[in-house]
PDB file of C-alpha atoms in Angstrom:
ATOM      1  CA  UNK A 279     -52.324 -41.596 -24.301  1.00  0.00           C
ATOM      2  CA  UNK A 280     -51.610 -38.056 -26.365  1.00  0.00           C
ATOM      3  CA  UNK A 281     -47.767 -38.079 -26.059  1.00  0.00           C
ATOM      4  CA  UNK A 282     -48.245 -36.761 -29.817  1.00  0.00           C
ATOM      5  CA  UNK A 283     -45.833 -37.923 -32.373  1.00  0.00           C
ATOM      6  CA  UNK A 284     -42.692 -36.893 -31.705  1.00  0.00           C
ATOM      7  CA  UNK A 285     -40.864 -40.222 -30.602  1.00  0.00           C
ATOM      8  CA  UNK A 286     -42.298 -42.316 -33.524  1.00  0.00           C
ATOM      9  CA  UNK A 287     -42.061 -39.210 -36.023  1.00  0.00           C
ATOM     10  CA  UNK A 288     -38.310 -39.580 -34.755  1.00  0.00           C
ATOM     11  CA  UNK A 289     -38.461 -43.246 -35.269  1.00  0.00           C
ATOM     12  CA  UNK A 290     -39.711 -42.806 -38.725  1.00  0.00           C
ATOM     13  CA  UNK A 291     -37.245 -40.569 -39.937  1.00  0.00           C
ATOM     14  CA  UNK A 292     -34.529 -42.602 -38.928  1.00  0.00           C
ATOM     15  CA  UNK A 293     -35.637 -45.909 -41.007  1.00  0.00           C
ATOM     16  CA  UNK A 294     -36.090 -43.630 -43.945  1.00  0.00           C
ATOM     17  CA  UNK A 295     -39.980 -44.925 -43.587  1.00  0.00           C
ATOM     18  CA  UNK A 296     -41.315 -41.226 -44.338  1.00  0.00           C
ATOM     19  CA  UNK A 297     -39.697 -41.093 -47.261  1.00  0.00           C
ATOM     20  CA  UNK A 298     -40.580 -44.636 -48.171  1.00  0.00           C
ATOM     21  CA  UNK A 299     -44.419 -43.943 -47.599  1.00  0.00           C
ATOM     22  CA  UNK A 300     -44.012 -41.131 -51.025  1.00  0.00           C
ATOM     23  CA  UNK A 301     -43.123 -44.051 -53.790  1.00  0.00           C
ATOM     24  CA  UNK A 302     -44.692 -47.386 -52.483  1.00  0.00           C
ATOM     25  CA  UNK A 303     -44.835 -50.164 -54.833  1.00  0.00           C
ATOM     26  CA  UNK A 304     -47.997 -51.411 -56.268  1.00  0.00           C
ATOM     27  CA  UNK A 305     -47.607 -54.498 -54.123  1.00  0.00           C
ATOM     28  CA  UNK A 306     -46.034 -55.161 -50.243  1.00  0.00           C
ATOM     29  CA  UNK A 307     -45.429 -58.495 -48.432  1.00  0.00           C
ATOM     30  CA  UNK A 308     -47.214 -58.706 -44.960  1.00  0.00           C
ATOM     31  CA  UNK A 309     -45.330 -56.949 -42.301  1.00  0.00           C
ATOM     32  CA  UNK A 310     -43.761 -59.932 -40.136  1.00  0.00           C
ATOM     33  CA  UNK A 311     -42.784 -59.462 -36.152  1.00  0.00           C
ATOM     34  CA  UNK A 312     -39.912 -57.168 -36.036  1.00  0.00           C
ATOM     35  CA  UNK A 313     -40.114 -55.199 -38.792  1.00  0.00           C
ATOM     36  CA  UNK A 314     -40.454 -51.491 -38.683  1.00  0.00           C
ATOM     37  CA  UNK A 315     -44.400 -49.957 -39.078  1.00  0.00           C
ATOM     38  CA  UNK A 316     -43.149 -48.633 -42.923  1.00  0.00           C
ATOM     39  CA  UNK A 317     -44.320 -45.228 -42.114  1.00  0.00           C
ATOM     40  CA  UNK A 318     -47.742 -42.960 -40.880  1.00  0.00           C
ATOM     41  CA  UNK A 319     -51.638 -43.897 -42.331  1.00  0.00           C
ATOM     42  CA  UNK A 320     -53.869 -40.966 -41.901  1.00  0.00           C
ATOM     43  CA  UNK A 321     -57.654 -41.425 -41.682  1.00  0.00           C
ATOM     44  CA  UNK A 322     -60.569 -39.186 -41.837  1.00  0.00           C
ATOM     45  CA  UNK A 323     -61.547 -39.648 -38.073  1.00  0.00           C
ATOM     46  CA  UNK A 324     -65.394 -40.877 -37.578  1.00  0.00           C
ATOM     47  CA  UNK A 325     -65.472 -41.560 -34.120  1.00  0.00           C
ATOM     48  CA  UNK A 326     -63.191 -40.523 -31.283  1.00  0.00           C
ATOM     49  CA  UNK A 327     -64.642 -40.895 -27.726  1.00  0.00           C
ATOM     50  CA  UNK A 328     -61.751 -41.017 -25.495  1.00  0.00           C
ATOM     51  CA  UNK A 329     -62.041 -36.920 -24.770  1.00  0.00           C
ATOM     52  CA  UNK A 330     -64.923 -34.808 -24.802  1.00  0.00           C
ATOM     53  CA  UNK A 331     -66.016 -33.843 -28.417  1.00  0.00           C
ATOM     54  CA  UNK A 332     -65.121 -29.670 -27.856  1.00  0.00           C
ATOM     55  CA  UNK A 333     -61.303 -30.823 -26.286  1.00  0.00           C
ATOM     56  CA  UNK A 334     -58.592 -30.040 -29.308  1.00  0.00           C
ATOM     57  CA  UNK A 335     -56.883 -33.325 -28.561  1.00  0.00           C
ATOM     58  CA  UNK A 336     -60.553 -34.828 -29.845  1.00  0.00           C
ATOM     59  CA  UNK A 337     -59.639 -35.789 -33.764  1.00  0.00           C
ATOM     60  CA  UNK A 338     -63.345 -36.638 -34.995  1.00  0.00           C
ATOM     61  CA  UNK A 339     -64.341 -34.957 -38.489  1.00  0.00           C
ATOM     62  CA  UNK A 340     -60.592 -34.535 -39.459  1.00  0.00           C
ATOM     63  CA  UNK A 341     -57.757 -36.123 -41.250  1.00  0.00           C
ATOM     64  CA  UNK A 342     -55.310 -37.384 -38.762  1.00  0.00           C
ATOM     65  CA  UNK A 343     -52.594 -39.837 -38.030  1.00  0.00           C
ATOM     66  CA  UNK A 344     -53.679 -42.512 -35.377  1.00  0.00           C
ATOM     67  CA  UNK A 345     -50.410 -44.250 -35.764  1.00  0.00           C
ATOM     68  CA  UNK A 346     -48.518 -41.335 -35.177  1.00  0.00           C
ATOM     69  CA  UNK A 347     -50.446 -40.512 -32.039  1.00  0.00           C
ATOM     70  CA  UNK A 348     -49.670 -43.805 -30.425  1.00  0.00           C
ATOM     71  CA  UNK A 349     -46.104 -42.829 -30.555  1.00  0.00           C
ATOM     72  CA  UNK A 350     -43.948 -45.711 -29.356  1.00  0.00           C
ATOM     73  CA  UNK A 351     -46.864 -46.991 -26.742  1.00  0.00           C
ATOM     74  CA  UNK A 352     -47.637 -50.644 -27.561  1.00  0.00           C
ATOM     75  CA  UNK A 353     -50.792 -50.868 -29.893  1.00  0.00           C
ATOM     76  CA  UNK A 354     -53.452 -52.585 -31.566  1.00  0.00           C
ATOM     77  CA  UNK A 355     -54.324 -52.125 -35.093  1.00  0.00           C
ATOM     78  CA  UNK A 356     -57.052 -53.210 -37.423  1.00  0.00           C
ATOM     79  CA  UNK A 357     -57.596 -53.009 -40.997  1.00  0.00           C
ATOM     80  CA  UNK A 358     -61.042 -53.787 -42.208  1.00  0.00           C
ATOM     81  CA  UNK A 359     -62.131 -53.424 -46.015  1.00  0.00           C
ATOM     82  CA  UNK A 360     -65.456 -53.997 -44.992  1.00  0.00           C
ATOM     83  CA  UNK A 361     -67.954 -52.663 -42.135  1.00  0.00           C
ATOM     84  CA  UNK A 362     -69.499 -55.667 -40.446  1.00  0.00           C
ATOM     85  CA  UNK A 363     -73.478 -56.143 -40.070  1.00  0.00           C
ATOM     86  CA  UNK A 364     -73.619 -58.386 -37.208  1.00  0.00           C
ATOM     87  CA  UNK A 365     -72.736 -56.209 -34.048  1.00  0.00           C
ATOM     88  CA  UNK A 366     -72.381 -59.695 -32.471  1.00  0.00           C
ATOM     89  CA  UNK A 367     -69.695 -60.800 -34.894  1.00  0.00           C
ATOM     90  CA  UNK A 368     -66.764 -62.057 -35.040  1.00  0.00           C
ATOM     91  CA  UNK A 369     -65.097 -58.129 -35.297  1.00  0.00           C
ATOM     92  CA  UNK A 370     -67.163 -57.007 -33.286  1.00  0.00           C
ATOM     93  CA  UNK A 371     -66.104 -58.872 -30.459  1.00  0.00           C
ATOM     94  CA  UNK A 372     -62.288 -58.035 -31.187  1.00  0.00           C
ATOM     95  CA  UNK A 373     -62.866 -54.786 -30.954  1.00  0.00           C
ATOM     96  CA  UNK A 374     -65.052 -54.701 -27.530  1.00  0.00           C
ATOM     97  CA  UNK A 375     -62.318 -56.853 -25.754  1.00  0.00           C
ATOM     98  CA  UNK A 376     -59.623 -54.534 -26.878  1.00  0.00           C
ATOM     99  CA  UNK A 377     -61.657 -51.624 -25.582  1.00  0.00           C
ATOM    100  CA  UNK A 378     -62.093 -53.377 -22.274  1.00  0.00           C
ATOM    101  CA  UNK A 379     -58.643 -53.918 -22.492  1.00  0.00           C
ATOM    102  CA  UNK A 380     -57.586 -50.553 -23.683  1.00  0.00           C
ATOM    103  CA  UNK A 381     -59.032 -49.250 -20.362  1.00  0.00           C
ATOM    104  CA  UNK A 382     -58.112 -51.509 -18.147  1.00  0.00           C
ATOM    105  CA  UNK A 383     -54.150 -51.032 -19.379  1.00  0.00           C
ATOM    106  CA  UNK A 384     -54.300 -47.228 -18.881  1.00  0.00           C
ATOM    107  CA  UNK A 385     -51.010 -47.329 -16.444  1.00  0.00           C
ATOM    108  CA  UNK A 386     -48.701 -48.415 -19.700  1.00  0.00           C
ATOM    109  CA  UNK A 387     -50.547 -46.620 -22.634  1.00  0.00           C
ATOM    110  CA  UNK A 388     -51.912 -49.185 -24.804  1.00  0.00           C
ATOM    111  CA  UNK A 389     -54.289 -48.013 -27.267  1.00  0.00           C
ATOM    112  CA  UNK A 390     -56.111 -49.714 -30.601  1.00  0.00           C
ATOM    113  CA  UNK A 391     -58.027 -48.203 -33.593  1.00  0.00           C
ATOM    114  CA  UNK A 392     -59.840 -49.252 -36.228  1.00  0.00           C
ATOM    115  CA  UNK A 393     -59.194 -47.786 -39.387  1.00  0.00           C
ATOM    116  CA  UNK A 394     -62.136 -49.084 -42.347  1.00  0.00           C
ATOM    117  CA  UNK A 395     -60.879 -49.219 -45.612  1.00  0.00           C
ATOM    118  CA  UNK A 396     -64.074 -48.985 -47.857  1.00  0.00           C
ATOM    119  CA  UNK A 397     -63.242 -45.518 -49.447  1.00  0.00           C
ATOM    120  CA  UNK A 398     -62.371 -45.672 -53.329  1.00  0.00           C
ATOM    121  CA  UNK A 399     -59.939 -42.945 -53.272  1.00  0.00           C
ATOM    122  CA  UNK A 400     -58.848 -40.767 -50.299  1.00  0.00           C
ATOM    123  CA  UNK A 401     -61.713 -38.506 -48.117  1.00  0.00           C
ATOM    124  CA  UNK A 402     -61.524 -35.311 -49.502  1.00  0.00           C
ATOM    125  CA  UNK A 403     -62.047 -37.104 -53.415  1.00  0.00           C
ATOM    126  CA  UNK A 404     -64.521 -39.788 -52.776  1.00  0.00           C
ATOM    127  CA  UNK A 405     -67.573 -38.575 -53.568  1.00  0.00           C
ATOM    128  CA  UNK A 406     -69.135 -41.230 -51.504  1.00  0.00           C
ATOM    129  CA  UNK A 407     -67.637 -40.698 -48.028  1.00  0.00           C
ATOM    130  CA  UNK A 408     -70.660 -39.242 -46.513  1.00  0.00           C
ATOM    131  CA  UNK A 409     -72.521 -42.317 -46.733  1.00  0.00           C
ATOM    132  CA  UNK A 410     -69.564 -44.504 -45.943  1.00  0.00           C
ATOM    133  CA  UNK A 411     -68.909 -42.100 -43.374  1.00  0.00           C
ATOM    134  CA  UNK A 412     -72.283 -42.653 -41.446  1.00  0.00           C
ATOM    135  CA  UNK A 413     -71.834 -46.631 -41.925  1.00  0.00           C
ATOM    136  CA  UNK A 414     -69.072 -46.693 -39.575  1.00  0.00           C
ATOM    137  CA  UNK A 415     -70.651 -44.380 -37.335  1.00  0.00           C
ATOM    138  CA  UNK A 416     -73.423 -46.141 -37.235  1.00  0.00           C
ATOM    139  CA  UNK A 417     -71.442 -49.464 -36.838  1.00  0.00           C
ATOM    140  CA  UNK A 418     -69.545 -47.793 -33.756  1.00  0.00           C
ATOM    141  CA  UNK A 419     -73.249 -46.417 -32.104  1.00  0.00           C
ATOM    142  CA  UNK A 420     -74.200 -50.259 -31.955  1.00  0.00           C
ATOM    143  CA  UNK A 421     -71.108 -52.126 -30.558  1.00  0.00           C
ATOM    144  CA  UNK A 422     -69.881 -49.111 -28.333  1.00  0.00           C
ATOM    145  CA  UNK A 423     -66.544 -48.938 -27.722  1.00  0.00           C
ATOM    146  CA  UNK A 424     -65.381 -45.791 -26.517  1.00  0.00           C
ATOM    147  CA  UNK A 425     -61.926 -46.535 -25.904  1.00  0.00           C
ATOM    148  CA  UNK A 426     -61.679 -47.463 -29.489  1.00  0.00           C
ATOM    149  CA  UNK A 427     -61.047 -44.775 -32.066  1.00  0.00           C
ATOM    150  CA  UNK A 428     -62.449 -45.442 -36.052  1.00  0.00           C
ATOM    151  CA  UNK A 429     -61.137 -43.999 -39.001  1.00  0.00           C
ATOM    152  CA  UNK A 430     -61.827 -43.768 -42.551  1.00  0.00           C
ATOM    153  CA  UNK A 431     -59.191 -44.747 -45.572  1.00  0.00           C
ATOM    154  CA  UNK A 432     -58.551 -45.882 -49.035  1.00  0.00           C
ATOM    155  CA  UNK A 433     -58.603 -49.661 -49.709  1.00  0.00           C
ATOM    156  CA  UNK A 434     -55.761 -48.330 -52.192  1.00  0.00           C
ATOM    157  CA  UNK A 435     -54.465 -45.560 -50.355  1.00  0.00           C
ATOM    158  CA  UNK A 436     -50.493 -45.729 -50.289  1.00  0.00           C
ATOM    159  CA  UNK A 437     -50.425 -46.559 -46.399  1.00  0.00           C
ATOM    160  CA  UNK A 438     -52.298 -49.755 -46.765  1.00  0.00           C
ATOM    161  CA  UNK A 439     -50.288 -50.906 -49.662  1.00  0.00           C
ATOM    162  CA  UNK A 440     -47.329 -49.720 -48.086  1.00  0.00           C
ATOM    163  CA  UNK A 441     -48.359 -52.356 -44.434  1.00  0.00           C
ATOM    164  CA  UNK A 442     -49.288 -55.075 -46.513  1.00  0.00           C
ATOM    165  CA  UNK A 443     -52.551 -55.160 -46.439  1.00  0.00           C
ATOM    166  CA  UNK A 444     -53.630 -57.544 -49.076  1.00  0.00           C
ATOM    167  CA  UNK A 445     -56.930 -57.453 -51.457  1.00  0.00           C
ATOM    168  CA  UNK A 446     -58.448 -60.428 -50.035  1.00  0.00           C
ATOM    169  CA  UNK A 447     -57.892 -59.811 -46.420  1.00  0.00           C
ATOM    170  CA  UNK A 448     -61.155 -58.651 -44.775  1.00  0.00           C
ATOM    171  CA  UNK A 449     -59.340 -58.145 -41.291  1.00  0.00           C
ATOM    172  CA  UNK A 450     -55.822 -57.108 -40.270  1.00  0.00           C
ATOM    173  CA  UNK A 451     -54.852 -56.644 -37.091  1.00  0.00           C
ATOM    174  CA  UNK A 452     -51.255 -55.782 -36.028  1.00  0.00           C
ATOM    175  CA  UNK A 453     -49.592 -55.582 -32.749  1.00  0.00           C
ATOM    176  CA  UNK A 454     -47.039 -53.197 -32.587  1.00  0.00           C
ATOM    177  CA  UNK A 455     -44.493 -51.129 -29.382  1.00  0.00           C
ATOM    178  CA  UNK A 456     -42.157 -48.523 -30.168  1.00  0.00           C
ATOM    179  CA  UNK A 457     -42.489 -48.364 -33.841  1.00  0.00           C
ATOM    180  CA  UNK A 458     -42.109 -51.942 -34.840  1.00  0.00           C
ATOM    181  CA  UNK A 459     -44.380 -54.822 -35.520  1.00  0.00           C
ATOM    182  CA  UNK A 460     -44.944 -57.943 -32.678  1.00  0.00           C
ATOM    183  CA  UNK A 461     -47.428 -59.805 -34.479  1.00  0.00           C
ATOM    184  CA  UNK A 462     -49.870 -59.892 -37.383  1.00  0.00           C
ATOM    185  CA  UNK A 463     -52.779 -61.330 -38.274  1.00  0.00           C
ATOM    186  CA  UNK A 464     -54.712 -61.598 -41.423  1.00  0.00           C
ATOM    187  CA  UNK A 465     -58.637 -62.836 -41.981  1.00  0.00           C
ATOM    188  CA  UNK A 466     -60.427 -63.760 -45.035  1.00  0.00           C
ATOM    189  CA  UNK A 467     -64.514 -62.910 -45.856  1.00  0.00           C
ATOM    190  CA  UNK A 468     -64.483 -65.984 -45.903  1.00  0.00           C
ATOM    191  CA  UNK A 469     -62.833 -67.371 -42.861  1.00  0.00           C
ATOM    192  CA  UNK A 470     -63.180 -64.395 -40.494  1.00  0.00           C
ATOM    193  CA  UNK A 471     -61.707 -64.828 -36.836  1.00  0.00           C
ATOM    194  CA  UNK A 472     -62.752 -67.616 -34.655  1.00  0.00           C
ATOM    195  CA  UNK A 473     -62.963 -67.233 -30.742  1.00  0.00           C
ATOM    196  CA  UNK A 474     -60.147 -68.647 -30.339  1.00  0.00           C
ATOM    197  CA  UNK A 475     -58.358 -66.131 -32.670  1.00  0.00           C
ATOM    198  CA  UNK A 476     -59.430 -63.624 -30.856  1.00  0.00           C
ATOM    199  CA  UNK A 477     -58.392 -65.265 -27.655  1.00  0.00           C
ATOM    200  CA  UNK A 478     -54.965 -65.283 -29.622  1.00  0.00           C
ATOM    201  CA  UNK A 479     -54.884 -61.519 -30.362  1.00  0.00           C
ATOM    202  CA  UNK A 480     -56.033 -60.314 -26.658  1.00  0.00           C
ATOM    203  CA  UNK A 481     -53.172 -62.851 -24.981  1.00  0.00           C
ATOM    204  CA  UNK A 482     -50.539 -61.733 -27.218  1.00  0.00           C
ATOM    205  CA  UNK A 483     -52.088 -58.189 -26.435  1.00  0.00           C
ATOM    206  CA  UNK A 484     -52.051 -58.337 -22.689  1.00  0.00           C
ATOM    207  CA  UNK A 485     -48.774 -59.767 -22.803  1.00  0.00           C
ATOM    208  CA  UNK A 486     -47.231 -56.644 -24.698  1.00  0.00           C
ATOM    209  CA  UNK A 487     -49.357 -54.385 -22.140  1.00  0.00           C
ATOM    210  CA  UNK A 488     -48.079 -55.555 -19.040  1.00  0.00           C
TER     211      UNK A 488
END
């Protein structure tokens, strides 16, 4: 799982993504299956329970690159502009069964994060992240997912402009091995995942982690 950075770094580099991530536009179309991840998000790091807190390789409390770290491993993503209430809901549930499955497909290195895009400008500026901080945390304590890393962004931070990530999509997830995307999907407030979208995500999932 910490086969850090250097074959997606590579990857990057080559697609002139890095560069890329420095001038995004304002606006990005959805990333469709086959196209290359445009480049690394860092996160402030709220939650990381897949090593023992004192281990180096254990990110929580610092600004860090989950994308990078998955290197060219096949992956789950999500975007979420909004922490959910319900710990019963309909992300909540998405992220449990990729946990489950997260540890159960050890042998081939798949990973997921969640990366919560409720700052207003990056960590170190928003004079809020403290409190938005302790939301997440506090969203992770009740659904438990340990397998699952959460981070901490910018609804407006270059990286999420630069994937795609539209305004009015409360939930992103992406699907992605060896640097490029294998599926997307994209959820409203308003019409968040159904069971059977999630049933969706995990198959596609399991089938990339065989």
């Amino acid at each position: 799982m910490y086969r850090y950075f250097s074959g997606i770094v590579a990857v990057f580099v080559a697609t002139g993504a890095i560069a890329a991530q420095t001038a995004p536009t304002h606006t990005a179309p959805p990333m469709n299956p086959g196209d290359p991840l445009p480049g690394p998000f860092r996160s402030y790091i709220v939650t990381d329970e897949r090593v023992d807190a004192k281990s180096p390789r254990n990110r929580t409390n610092k600004l860090h690159c989950l994308v990078c770290e998955s290197d060219l491993n096949p992956t789950a993503a999500v975007f979420l502009r909004t922490v959910p209430t319900d710990p019963n809901g309909p992300a909540a549930k998405l992220l449990k069964r990729l946990d489950a499955l997260v540890n159960d497909r050890k042998s081939v290195r798949f990973g997921a994060f969640a990366i919560f895009l409720t700052l207003n400008a990056d960590y170190p500026l928003d004079e809020s992240r403290d409190e938005k901080a302790k939301v997440v945390k506090d969203f992770s304590a009740q659904i438990k997912v340990p397998n699952v890393p959460f981070g901490l962004a910018a609804g407006k931070a270059d990286a999420a402009v630069a994937y795609g990530i539209q305004d009015d999509h409360d939930i992103t997830v992406i699907l992605y091995t060896r640097a490029k995307v294998v599926k997307r999907w994209a959820f409203t407030a308003e019409k968040p995942p159904s069971d059977a979208d999630v049933d969706a995500i995990l198959a596609a999932a399991k089938e990339l982690a065989k």
